Amino acid sequence: MFRIRLTFIITLFIICQNILAQDQFYINNNSDKYVLSFKMVNNLMVIPVEVNGKKLSFLLDTGVSNTVILNIQVVDSLKLKNIEKIKIQGLGVGEFVDAIKSTNNNIIVGKNITNKNHKIYLILEGGINLSNRIGEEIHGIIGGDLFKDFIIKINYSTKQITFYKPNTYHYKSCKKCELLPLSFIAEKPYVNVVANFSDTISVNSKLLLDTGGSDALWLFENKEAKISVPQLFFDDYLGQGLNGNIYGKRSRIKSLQIGKFELKNITASFPDTLSLSQSMRHFSRRGTIGSETLKRFYLIIDYPNKKITFKKNSKFFDEEFNYNMSGIEVAYNGQMLVSEKVIKDFQTSSGNKVSNAERGITIDYEYGYVLSLKPSIQVTDIRKNSPAELAGVQEGDYLLEVNGKPIYSYSIQDLMSLFYEKEGREIELIVDRNGYRFSFNFKLKKIL
């Protein structure tokens, strides 16, 4: 089944260099490994994390080195310790944002991985609401702090992560695998790959390994490195950072070579230079490999020994690299009052109430209506000259119906899957715009 590709990139530049001793995760009960199931949402891994006794949901993200809480609504119940106010900045157009650093926190990942002295960052303002964008409750992000203490296998097919103790793990011989070195800059993992732009232009590139970015590939324009946007592209919304939206150009390149594996006709996004100014200043990287690419492999990510193993995942490897053909980005925003028709009671033709329909007896149904609150889904961004914009859809519109079904019968994932589905698919929208209803029709159109 096709899955949606939303992009969320959070790269923190922490204005603080304190390193705490014994901030370490370990497997309880002297076990050598621990298997954790994850929920796969928009190519992203969502895992259960308990913070000081409070059960939360976090993204597992190699693109961040620290643990970050984004949802300030849960702050009062977290009992954060040793609080210090700081400033941070991430990808996206905007200034530094206020945050809090807290130490000596008790963390439990799943049921059997513990850290009793963990450092956490809390975004106070200007952060991003991943829950509204993804449609799944997300309280924070955990990454390098967890990866550094284990050898970690990721299986996107079974939706399982296996944590191994580094000193007891033994690599098996694998002819179908590709073992590549990892390098680290600012505690983040990088892998060397080859981006083939055409038959004559190939670029060796050091790319950030980013399980928290759901796009396939980001490349940073660089004339000296011969990284430039192909002739066929369109301007697009790429995602959201800590302090603003990220825009850029979306295109395709001939292929991406990861060791002996070649991913053909891969979508590639080129973020604008304004969004990348801080990132380029701090990190000497050429781009990012996201989960739309990584899910096509079984992965063994080995921070302690600085290496990564790729093995083809036949379930996803040959999937086409797709994108949002509608031009619409949506998010939950508020609630709407809806009236739903329900069966209150039913009777036989003789007037006797029955619990089940009986053969040969006419059943008269008595209907009623129930008022309830449902999440509202709003158009948050719309691509210029896209099918939706040309049909008349505008940013700020609230969706009421999609293809004849009420909007509350869809999840965010359902909608985005529909918009990625196939060229020529007809989409009919009924929207609310400032209290007025409008109807729009358009067909999905493939540009790349």
PDB file of C-alpha atoms in Angstrom, residues 195-197 201-206 219-229 285-287:
ATOM      1  CA  ALA A 195      24.139  10.760  -6.823  1.00  0.00           C
ATOM      2  CA  ASN A 196      23.842  10.122 -10.567  1.00  0.00           C
ATOM      3  CA  PHE A 197      22.269  13.176 -12.179  1.00  0.00           C
ATOM      4  CA  ILE A 201      27.282  13.628 -14.184  1.00  0.00           C
ATOM      5  CA  SER A 202      27.849  11.652 -10.978  1.00  0.00           C
ATOM      6  CA  VAL A 203      28.618  13.227  -7.625  1.00  0.00           C
ATOM      7  CA  ASN A 204      30.175  11.495  -4.628  1.00  0.00           C
ATOM      8  CA  SER A 205      28.209  12.897  -1.714  1.00  0.00           C
ATOM      9  CA  LYS A 206      28.365  12.748   2.066  1.00  0.00           C
ATOM     10  CA  LEU A 219      20.455  17.675  -2.010  1.00  0.00           C
ATOM     11  CA  PHE A 220      22.044  21.065  -1.374  1.00  0.00           C
ATOM     12  CA  GLU A 221      22.863  23.075  -4.468  1.00  0.00           C
ATOM     13  CA  ASN A 222      26.617  23.522  -4.846  1.00  0.00           C
ATOM     14  CA  LYS A 223      28.243  24.565  -8.122  1.00  0.00           C
ATOM     15  CA  GLU A 224      31.710  23.462  -7.068  1.00  0.00           C
ATOM     16  CA  ALA A 225      30.399  20.016  -6.183  1.00  0.00           C
ATOM     17  CA  LYS A 226      28.355  19.915  -9.429  1.00  0.00           C
ATOM     18  CA  ILE A 227      25.098  19.614  -7.501  1.00  0.00           C
ATOM     19  CA  SER A 228      22.447  21.589  -9.362  1.00  0.00           C
ATOM     20  CA  VAL A 229      18.709  21.308  -9.902  1.00  0.00           C
ATOM     21  CA  ARG A 285      27.274  17.936   4.068  1.00  0.00           C
ATOM     22  CA  ARG A 286      25.741  17.616   0.613  1.00  0.00           C
ATOM     23  CA  GLY A 287      22.244  16.612   1.654  1.00  0.00           C
TER      24      GLY A 287
END
